[in-house]
Coordinates of C-alpha atoms and ligand atoms in Angstrom, one line a residue:
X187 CA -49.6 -8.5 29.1
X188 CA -48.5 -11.2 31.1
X189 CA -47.6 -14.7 29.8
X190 CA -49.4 -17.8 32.3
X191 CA -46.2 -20.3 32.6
X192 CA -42.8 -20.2 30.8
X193 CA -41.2 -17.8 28.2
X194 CA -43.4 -15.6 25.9
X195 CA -44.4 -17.1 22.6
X196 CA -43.1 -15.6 19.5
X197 CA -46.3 -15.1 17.5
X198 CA -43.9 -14.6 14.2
X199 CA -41.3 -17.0 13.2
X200 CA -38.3 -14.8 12.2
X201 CA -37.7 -14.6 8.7
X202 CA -35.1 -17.2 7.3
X203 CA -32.5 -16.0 4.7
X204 CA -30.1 -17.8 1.9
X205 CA -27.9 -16.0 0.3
X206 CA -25.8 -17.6 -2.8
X207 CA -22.6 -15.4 -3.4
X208 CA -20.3 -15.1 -7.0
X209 CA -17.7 -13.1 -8.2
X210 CA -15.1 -11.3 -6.5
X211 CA -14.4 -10.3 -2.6
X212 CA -16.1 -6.9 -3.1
X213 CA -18.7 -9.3 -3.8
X214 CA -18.3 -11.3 -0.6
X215 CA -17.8 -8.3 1.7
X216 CA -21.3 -6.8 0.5
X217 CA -22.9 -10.4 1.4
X218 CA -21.6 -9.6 4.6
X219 CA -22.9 -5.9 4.9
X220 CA -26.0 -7.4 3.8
X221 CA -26.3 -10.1 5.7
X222 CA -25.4 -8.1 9.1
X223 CA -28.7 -5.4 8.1
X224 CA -31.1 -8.8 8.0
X225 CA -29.5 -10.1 10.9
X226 CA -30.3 -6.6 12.9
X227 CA -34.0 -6.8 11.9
X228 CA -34.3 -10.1 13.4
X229 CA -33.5 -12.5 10.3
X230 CA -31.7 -15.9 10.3
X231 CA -29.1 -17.9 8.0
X232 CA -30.5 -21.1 6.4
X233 CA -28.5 -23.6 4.3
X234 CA -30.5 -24.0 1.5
X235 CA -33.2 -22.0 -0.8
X236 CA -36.1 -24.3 0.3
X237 CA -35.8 -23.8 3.6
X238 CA -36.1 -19.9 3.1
X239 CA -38.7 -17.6 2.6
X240 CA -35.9 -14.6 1.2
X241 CA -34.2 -15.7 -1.2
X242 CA -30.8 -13.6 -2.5
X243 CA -28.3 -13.9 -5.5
X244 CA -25.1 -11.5 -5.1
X245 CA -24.3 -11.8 -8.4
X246 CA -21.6 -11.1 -11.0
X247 CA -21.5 -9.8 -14.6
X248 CA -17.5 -9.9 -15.2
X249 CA -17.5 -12.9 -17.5
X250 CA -20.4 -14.6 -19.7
X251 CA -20.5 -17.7 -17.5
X252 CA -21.0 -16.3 -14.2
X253 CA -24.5 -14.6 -15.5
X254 CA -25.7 -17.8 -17.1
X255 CA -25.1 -19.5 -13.7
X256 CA -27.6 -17.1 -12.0
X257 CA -29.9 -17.1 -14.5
X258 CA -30.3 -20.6 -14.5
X259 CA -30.4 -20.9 -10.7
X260 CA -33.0 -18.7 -10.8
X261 CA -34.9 -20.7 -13.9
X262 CA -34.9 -23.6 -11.1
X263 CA -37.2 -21.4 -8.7
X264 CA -40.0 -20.0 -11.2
X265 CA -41.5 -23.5 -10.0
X266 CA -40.4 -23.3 -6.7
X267 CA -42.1 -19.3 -6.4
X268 CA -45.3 -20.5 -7.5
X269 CA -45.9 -22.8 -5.1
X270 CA -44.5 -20.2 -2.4
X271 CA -46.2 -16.9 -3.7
X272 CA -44.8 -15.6 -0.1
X273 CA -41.1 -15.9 -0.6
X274 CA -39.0 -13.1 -1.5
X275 CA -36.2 -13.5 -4.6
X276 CA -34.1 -11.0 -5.2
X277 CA -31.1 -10.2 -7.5
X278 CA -28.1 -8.1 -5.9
X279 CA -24.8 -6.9 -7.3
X280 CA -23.4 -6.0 -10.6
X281 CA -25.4 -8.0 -12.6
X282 CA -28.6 -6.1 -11.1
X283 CA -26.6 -3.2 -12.3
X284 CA -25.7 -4.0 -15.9
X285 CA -29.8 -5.7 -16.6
X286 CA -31.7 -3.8 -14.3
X287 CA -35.3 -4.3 -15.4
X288 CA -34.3 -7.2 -17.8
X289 CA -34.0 -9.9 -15.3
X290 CA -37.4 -9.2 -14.2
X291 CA -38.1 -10.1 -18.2
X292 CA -36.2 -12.9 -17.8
X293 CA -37.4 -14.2 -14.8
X294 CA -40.8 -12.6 -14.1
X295 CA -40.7 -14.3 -10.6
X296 CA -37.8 -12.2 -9.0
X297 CA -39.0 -9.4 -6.7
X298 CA -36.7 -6.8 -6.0
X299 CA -33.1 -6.3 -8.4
X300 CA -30.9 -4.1 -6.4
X301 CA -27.1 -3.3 -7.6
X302 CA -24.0 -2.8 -6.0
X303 CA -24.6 0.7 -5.0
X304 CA -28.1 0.7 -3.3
X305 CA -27.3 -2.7 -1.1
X306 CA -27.9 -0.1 2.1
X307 CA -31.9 -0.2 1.0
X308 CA -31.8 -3.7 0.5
X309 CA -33.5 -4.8 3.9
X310 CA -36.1 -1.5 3.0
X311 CA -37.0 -3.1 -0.4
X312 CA -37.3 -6.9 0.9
X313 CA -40.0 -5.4 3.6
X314 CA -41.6 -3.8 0.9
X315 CA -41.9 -6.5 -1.6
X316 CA -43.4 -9.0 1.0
X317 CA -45.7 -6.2 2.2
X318 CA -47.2 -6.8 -1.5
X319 CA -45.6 -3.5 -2.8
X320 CA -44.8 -5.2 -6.2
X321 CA -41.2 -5.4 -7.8
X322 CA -38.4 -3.6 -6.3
X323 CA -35.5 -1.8 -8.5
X324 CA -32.8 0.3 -7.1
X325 CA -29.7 0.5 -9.2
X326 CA -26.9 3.2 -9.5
X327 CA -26.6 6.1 -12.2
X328 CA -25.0 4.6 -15.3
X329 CA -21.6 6.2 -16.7
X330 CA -23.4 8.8 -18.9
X331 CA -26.4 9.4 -16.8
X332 CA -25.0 12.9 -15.5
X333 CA -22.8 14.9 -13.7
X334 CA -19.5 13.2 -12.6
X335 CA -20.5 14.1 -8.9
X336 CA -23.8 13.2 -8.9
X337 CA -22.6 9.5 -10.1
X338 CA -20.5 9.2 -7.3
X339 CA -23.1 9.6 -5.1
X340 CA -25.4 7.7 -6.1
X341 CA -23.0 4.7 -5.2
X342 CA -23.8 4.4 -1.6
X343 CA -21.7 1.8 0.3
X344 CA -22.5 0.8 4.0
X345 CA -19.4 -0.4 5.0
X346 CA -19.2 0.2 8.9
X347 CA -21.7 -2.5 9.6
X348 CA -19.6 -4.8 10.6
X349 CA -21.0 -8.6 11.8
X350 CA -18.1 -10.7 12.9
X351 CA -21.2 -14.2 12.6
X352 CA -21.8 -12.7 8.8
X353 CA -17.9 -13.6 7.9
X354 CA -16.6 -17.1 7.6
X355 CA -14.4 -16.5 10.0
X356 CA -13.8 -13.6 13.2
X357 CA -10.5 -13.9 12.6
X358 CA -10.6 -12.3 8.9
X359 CA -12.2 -9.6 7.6
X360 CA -12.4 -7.7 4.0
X361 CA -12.3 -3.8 4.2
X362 CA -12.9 -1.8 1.5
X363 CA -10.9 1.1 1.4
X364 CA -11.7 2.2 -2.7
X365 CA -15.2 1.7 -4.6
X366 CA -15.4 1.7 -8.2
X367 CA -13.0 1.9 -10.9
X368 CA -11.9 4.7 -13.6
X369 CA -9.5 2.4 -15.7
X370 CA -11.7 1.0 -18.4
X371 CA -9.6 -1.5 -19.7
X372 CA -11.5 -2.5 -23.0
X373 CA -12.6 -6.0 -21.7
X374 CA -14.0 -5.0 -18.2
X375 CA -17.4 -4.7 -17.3
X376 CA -16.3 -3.4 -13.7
X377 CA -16.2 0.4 -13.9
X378 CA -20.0 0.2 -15.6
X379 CA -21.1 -2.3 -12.5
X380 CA -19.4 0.0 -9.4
X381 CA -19.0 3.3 -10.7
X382 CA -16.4 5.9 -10.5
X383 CA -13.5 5.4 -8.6
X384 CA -13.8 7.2 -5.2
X385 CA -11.4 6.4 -2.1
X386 CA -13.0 6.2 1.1
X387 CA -11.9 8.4 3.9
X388 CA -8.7 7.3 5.9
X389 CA -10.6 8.3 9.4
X390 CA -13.3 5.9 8.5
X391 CA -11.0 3.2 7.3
X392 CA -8.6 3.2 10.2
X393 CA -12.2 3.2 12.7
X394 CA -13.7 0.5 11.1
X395 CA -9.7 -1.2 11.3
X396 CA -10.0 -0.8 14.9
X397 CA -13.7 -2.4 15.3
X398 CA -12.9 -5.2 13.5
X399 CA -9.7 -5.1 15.5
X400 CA -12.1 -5.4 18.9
X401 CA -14.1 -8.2 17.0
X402 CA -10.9 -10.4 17.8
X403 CA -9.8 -9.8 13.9
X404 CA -6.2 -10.7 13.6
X405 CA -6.0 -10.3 9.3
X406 CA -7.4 -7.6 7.4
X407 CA -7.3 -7.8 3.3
X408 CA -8.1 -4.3 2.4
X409 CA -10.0 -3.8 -1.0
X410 CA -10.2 -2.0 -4.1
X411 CA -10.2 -3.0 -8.0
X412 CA -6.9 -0.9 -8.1
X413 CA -5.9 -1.1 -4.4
X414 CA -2.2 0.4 -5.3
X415 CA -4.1 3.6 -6.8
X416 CA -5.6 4.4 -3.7
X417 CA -5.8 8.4 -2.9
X418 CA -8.0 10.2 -1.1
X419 CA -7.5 14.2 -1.0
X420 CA -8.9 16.2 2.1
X421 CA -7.4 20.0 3.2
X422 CA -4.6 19.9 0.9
X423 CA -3.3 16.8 2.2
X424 CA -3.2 13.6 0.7
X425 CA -3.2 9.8 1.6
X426 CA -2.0 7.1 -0.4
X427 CA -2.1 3.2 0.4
X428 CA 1.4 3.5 2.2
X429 CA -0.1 6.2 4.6
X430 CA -2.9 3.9 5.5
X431 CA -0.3 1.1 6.3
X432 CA 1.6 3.0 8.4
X433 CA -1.6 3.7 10.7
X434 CA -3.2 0.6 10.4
X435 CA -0.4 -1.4 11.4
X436 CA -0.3 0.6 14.5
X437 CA -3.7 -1.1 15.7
X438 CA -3.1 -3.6 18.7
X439 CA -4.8 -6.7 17.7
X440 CA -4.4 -6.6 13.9
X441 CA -1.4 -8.7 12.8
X442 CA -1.5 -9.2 9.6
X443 CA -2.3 -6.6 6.7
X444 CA -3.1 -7.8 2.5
X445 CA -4.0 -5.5 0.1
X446 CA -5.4 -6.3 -3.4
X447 CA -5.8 -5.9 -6.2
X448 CA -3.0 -4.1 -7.4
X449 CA -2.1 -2.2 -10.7
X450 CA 0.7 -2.8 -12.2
X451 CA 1.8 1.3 -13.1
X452 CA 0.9 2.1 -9.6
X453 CA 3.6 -0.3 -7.7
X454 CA 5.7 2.3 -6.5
X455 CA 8.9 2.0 -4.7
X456 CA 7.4 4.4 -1.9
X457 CA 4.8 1.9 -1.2
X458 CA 7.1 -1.2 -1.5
X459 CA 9.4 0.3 1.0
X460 CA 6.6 0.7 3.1
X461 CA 5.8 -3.1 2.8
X462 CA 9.3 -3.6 3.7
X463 CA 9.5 -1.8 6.5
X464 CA 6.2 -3.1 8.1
X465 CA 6.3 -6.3 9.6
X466 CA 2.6 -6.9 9.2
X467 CA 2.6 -6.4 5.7
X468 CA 2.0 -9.8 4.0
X469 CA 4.7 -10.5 1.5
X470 CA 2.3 -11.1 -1.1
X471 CA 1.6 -8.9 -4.0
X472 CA -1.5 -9.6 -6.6
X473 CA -0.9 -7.6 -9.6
X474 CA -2.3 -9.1 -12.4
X475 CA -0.2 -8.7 -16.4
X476 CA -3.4 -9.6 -18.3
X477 CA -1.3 -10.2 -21.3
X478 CA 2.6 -10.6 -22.1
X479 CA 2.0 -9.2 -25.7
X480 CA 2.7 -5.1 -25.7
X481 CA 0.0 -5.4 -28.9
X482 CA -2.8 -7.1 -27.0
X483 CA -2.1 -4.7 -23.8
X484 CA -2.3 -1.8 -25.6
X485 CA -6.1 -3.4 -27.5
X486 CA -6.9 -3.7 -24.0
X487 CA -6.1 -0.2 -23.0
X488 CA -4.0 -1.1 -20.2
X489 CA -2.0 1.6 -20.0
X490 CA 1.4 -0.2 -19.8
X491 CA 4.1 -2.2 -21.7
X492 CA 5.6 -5.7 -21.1
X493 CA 8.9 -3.7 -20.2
X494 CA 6.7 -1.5 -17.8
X495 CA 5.8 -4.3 -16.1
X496 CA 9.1 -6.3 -16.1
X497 CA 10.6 -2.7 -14.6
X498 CA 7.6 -3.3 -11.7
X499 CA 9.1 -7.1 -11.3
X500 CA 12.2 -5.5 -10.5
X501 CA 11.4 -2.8 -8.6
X502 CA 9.4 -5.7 -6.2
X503 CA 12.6 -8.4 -6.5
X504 CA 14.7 -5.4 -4.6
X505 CA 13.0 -4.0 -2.2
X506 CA 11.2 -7.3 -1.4
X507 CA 12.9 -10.4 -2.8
X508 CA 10.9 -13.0 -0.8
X509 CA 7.7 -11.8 -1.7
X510 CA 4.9 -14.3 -3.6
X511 CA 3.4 -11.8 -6.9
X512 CA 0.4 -13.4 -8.5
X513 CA -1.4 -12.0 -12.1
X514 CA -4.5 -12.8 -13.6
X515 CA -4.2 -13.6 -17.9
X516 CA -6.9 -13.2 -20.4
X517 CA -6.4 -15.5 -23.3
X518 CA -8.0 -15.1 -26.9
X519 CA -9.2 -11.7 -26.2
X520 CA -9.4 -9.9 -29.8
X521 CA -7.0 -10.6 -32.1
X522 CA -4.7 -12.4 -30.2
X523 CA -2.3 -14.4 -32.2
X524 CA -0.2 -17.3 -31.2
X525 CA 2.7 -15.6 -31.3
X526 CA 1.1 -12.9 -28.6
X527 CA -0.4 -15.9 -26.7
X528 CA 3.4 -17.1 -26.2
X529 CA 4.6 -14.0 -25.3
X530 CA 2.2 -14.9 -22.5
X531 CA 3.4 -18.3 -21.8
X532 CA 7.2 -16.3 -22.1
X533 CA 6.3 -14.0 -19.3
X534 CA 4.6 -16.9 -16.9
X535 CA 7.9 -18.1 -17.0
X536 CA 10.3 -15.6 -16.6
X537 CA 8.3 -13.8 -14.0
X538 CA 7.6 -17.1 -11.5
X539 CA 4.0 -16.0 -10.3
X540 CA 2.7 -17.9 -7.6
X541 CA -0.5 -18.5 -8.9
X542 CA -2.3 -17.2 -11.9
X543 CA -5.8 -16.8 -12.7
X544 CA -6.2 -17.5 -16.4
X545 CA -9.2 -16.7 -17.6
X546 CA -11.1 -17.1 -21.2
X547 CA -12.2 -13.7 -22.8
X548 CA -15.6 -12.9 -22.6
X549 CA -16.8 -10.0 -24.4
X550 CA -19.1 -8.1 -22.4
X551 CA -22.0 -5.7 -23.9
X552 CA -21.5 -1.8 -23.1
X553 CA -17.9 -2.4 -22.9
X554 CA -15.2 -0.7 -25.6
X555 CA -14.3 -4.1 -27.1
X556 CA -17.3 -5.4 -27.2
X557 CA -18.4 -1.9 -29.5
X558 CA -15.6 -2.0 -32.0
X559 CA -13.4 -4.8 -31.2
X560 CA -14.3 -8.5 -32.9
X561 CA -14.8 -11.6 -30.5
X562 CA -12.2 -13.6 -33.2
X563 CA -10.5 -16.3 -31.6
X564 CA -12.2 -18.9 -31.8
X565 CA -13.4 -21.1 -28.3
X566 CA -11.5 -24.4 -28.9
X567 CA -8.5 -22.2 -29.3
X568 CA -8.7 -20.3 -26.1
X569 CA -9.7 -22.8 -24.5
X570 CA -6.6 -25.0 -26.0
X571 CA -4.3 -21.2 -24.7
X572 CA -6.4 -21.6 -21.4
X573 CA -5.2 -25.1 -20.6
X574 CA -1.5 -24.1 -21.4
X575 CA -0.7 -21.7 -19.8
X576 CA -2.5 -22.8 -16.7
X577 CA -0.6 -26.1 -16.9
X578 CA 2.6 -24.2 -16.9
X579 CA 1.7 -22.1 -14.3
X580 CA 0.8 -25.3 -12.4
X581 CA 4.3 -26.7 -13.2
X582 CA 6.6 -23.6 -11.8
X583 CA 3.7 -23.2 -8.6
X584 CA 4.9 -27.1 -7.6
X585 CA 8.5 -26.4 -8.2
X586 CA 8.2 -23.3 -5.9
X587 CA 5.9 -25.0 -3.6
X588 CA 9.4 -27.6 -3.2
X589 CA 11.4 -25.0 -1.7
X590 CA 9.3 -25.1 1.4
X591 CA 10.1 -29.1 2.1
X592 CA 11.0 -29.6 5.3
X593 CA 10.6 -26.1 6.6
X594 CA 8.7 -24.4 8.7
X595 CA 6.4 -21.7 7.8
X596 CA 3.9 -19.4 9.9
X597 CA 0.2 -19.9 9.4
X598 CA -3.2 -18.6 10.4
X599 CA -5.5 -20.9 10.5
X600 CA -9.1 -20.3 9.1
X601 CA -11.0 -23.5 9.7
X602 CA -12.0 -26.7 8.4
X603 CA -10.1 -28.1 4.9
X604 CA -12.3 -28.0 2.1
X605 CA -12.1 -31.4 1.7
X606 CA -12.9 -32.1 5.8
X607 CA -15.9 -30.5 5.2
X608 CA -17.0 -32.4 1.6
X609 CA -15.6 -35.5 4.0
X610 CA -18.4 -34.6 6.4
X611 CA -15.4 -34.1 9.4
X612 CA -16.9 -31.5 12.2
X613 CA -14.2 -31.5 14.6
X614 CA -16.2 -32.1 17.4
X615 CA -15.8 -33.6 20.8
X616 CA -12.2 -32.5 19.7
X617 CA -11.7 -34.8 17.2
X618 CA -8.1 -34.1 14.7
X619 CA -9.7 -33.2 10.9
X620 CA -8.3 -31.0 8.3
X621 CA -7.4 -27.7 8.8
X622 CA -6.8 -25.1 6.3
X623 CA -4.6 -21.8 6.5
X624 CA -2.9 -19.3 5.1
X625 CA 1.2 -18.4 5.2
X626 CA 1.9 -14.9 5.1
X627 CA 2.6 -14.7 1.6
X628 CA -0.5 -16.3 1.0
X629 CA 0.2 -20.0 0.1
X630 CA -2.2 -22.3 1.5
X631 CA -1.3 -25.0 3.9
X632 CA -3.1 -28.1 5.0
X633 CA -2.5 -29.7 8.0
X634 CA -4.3 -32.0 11.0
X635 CA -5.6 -30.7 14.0
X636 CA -8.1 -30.1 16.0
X637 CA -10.5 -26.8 15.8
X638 CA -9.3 -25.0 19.0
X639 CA -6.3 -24.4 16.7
X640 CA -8.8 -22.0 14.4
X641 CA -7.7 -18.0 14.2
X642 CA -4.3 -19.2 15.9
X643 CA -0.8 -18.5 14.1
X644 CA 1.1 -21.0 14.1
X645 CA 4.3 -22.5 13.0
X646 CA 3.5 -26.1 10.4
X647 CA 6.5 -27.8 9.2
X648 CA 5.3 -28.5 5.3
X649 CA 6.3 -32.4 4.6
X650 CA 4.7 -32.6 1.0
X651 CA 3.0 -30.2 -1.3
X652 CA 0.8 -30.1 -4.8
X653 CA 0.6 -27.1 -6.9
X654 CA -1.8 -25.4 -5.3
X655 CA -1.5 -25.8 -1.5
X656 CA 1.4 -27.0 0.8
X657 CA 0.7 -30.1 3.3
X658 CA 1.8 -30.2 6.9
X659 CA 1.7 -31.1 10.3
X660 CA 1.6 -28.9 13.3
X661 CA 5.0 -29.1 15.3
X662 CA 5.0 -31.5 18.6
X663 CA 4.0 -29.4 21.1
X664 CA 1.0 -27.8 19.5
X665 CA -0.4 -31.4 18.0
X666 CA -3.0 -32.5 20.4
X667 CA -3.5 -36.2 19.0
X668 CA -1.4 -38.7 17.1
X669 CA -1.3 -37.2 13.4
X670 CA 0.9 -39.5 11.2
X671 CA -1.8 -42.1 9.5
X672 CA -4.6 -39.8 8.9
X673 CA -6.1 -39.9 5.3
X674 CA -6.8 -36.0 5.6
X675 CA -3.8 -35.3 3.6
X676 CA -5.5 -34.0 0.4
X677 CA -5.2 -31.0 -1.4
X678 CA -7.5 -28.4 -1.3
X679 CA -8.1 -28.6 -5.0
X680 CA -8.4 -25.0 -5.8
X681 CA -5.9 -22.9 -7.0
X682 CA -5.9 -19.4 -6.3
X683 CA -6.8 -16.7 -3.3
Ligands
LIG811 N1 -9.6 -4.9 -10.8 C1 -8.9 -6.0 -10.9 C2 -9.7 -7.2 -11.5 C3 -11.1 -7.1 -11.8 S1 -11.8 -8.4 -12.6 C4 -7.7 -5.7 -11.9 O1 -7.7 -4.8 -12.5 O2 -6.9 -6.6 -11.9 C5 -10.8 -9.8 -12.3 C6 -10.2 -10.4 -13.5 O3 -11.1 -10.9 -14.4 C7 -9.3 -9.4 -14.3 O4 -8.1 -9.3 -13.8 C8 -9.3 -10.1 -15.7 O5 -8.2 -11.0 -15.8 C9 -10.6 -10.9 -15.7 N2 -11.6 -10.3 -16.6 C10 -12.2 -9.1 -16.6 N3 -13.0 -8.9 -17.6 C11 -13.0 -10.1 -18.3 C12 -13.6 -10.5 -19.5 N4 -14.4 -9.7 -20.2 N5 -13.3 -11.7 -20.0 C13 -12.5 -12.5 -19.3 N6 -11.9 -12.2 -18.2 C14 -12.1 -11.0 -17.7
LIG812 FE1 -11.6 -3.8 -14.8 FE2 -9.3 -2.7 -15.6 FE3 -10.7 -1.6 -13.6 FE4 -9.5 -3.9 -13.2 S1 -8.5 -2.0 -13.6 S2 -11.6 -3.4 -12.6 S3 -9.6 -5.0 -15.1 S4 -11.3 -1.8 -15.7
LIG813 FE1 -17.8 -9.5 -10.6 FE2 -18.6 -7.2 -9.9 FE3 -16.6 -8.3 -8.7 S1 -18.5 -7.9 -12.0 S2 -15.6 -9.5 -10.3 S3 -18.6 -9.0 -8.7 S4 -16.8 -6.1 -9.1

């Protein structure tokens, strides 16, 4: 057919896509997966829901709070639906997992509820809701739904499809190198959600590496909810994390490796050593205590003691004294007195974490506690713990924070400042605004400059600091405009990685 004057006219607008991601950076790096398959079939980003006709929520189930959000959200476009018959909501992740068919009871407009373990037929299902083929639900085998192997299987992931435009940045990627989890401490909702713990397989770990690698991706954070427990067995040979350092660091391009989240009886000095000896190796080590009470640890099923841990501490202070550890804490989960609550506050300060993530318990149905342990402390009191030990945390992350002063640390930067972008600042026509980045023990540093700095590493002498991030300015040669006077110099605000 041929077109009279100009370029052919697209009879179909392509479809337009918002995506609104919570929980954890498994949760992130599926947005991304899933993001990259709409992309392929022609769909684009929009900022906001009513500017979309597919709607998605990549939600998360690990605490009480973060459901209620996405229910809520999605309360707000029942009216919204009506008026738009033709656009698509859909529910993704582990919270599509844990309710399955009850979120379409609880919100009768969603179309399509699709769980952590079936994201590769998400682009599928969205096609054939808007074709009119009624609601969509595609959700793994639960934990008791049959054979062991079978399980496994039907968690699917579809990790090589890498977008470098689905990530915030080139210059970072996610890589999951371990789905699933087979702790089951008593709290966690997680090995319900993602299934049994399978590691992927190094060849396809270390090919997707080098992809992202010819992407231009200079930092790779590799993932799994026990990272440190990482094996994968294949011809009588087997590969643990340290293995996959040791190739991964080989790959030209890729110059800085993170791993998380660790567990705390799997730090071993083999892999430490390895950490050592790498130079890409972040000195940064998330391995989160949960609890500095041996009575509350063992309720939880954790499957160490304080003295366990305080061994791991040790273990980490040799072989890599200038490492940063961070922990997560629950406080008032069952039957936590306040003499185990300061046991808590005890270890926050004799261990020095970096940061902490401190977080309420929630008890979450189909989970161990939740069958035969009581919910007891009340919510003013963990809420009172909350605020206690996440002030004291704040209090030893300054004093640490000091020791940088006046020195000069490395940093990659990853783009605008939180705070540049709330400020409106876009950086353009090369204009200074906030930049953000990270060290290589992962602290975060603020400094001016101007966006041709972004996916650089660079050397920022740190002149002040707050808790939670340190504040710089980039050293004379690299600075590109005058940067004393600017009122950038704000914190980021939020704490953690
Ligand atoms: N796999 C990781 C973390 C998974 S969830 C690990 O084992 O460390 C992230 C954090 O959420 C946990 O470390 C824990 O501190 C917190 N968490 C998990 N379940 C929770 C619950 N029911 N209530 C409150 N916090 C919870
Ligand atoms: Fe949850 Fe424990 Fe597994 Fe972490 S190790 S995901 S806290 S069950
Ligand atoms: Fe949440 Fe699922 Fe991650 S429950 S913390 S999004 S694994």
């Amino acid at each position: 057919m041929a077109f009279p004057s100009g370029d052919p006219v697209l009879t179909t607008a392509p479809h337009r896509l918002y995506i609104e991601t919570v929980g954890c950076q498994m949760n992130v790096l599926d947005s991304e997966m899933v993001v990259a398959s709409l992309r392929r079939q022609g769909y684009e980003l929009v900022e906001s829901a009513d500017q979309a006709d597919t709607i998605l929520f990549n939600t998360c189930s690990v605490r009480q709070h973060a459901e209620d959000k996405i229910y809520s959200a999605l309360g707000q476009l029942r009216r919204h639906k009506q008026r738009h018959p033709e656009q698509v909501i859909g529910v993704l992740g582990c919270m599509a997992q844990k309710d399955q068919r009850l979120i379409f009871e609880r919100a009768p407009h969603v179309d399509l509820v699709v769980g952590p373990g079936q994201l590769p037929q998400a682009a599928e299902l969205i096609e054939r809701a808007r074709a009119g083929g009624g609601r969509q639900l595609a959700v793994s085998l639960g934990r008791r739904d049959g054979p062991v192997e079978q399980i496994r299987r039907s968690h699917e992931t579809f990790d090589p499809l890498r977008d470098p435009a689905s990530r915030p940045t080139p210059f970072q990627a996610y890589l999951r190198i371990q789905i699933g989890c087979d702790k089951f401490c008593t709290y966690c909702i997680v090995p319900m959600t993602r299934g049994p713990e399978q590691g992927r397989p190094p060849e396809d770990i270390l090919a997707e590496a080098r992809l992202l690698a010819d992407q231009g991706c200079k930092e790779i954070t590799l993932l799994g909810q026990t990272v440190n427990s990482y094996r994968y067995h294949d011809s009588g040979r087997t590969t643990r994390l340290a293995d996959l350092l040791t190739a991964l660091h080989d790959i030209e391009g890729i110059q800085r490796l993170k791993f998380v989240t660790n567990f705390p009886r799997d730090m071993t000095a083999e892999l430490l050593q390895t950490v050592r000896d790498l130079p890409k190796c972040s000195r940064y080590l998330h391995v989160p205590l949960q609890s500095g009470s041996n009575r509350v640890l063992q309720r939880m099923k954790r499957g160490y003691t304080v003295e366990d841990y305080r061994e791991m501490m040790a273990r980490i202070r040799e072989w890599l004294p200038e490492a940063a550890v961070s922990s997560d804490f629950i406080v008032g989960f069952c039957g936590e007195t306040e003499d185990d609550f300061q046991q808590s506050v005890q270890m926050v300060r004799e261990c020095r974490f970096k940061s902490s993530f401190v977080f309420k318990y929630s008890e979450r149905p189909g989970t161990k506690a939740a069958e035969s342990l009581p919910d007891d402390v009340p919510e003013d009191v963990k809420r009172r713990r909350n605020r206690e030990l996440l002030a004291l945390q704040d209090a030893i992350s300054e004093e640490d924070n000091r020791r940088f002063l006046g020195r000069p640390v490395e940093v990659l930067v990853e783009g605008p400042s939180r705070s540049a972008e709330k400020r409106g600042e876009d950086g353009a026509d090369g204009a200074v605004l906030q930049l953000t980045g990270r060290t290589h023990c992962d602290r975060i540093v603020v400094f001016p400059g101007t966006r041709s700095l972004i996916g650089e590493i660079l050397p920022i002498s740190i002149c002040d600091c707050t808790a939670h991030t340190l504040i710089g300015q980039t050293t004379a040669s690299q600075a590109s405009h005058e940067v004393v006077g600017l009122s950038a110099l704000q914190p980021t605000g939020k704490a953690h990685s």
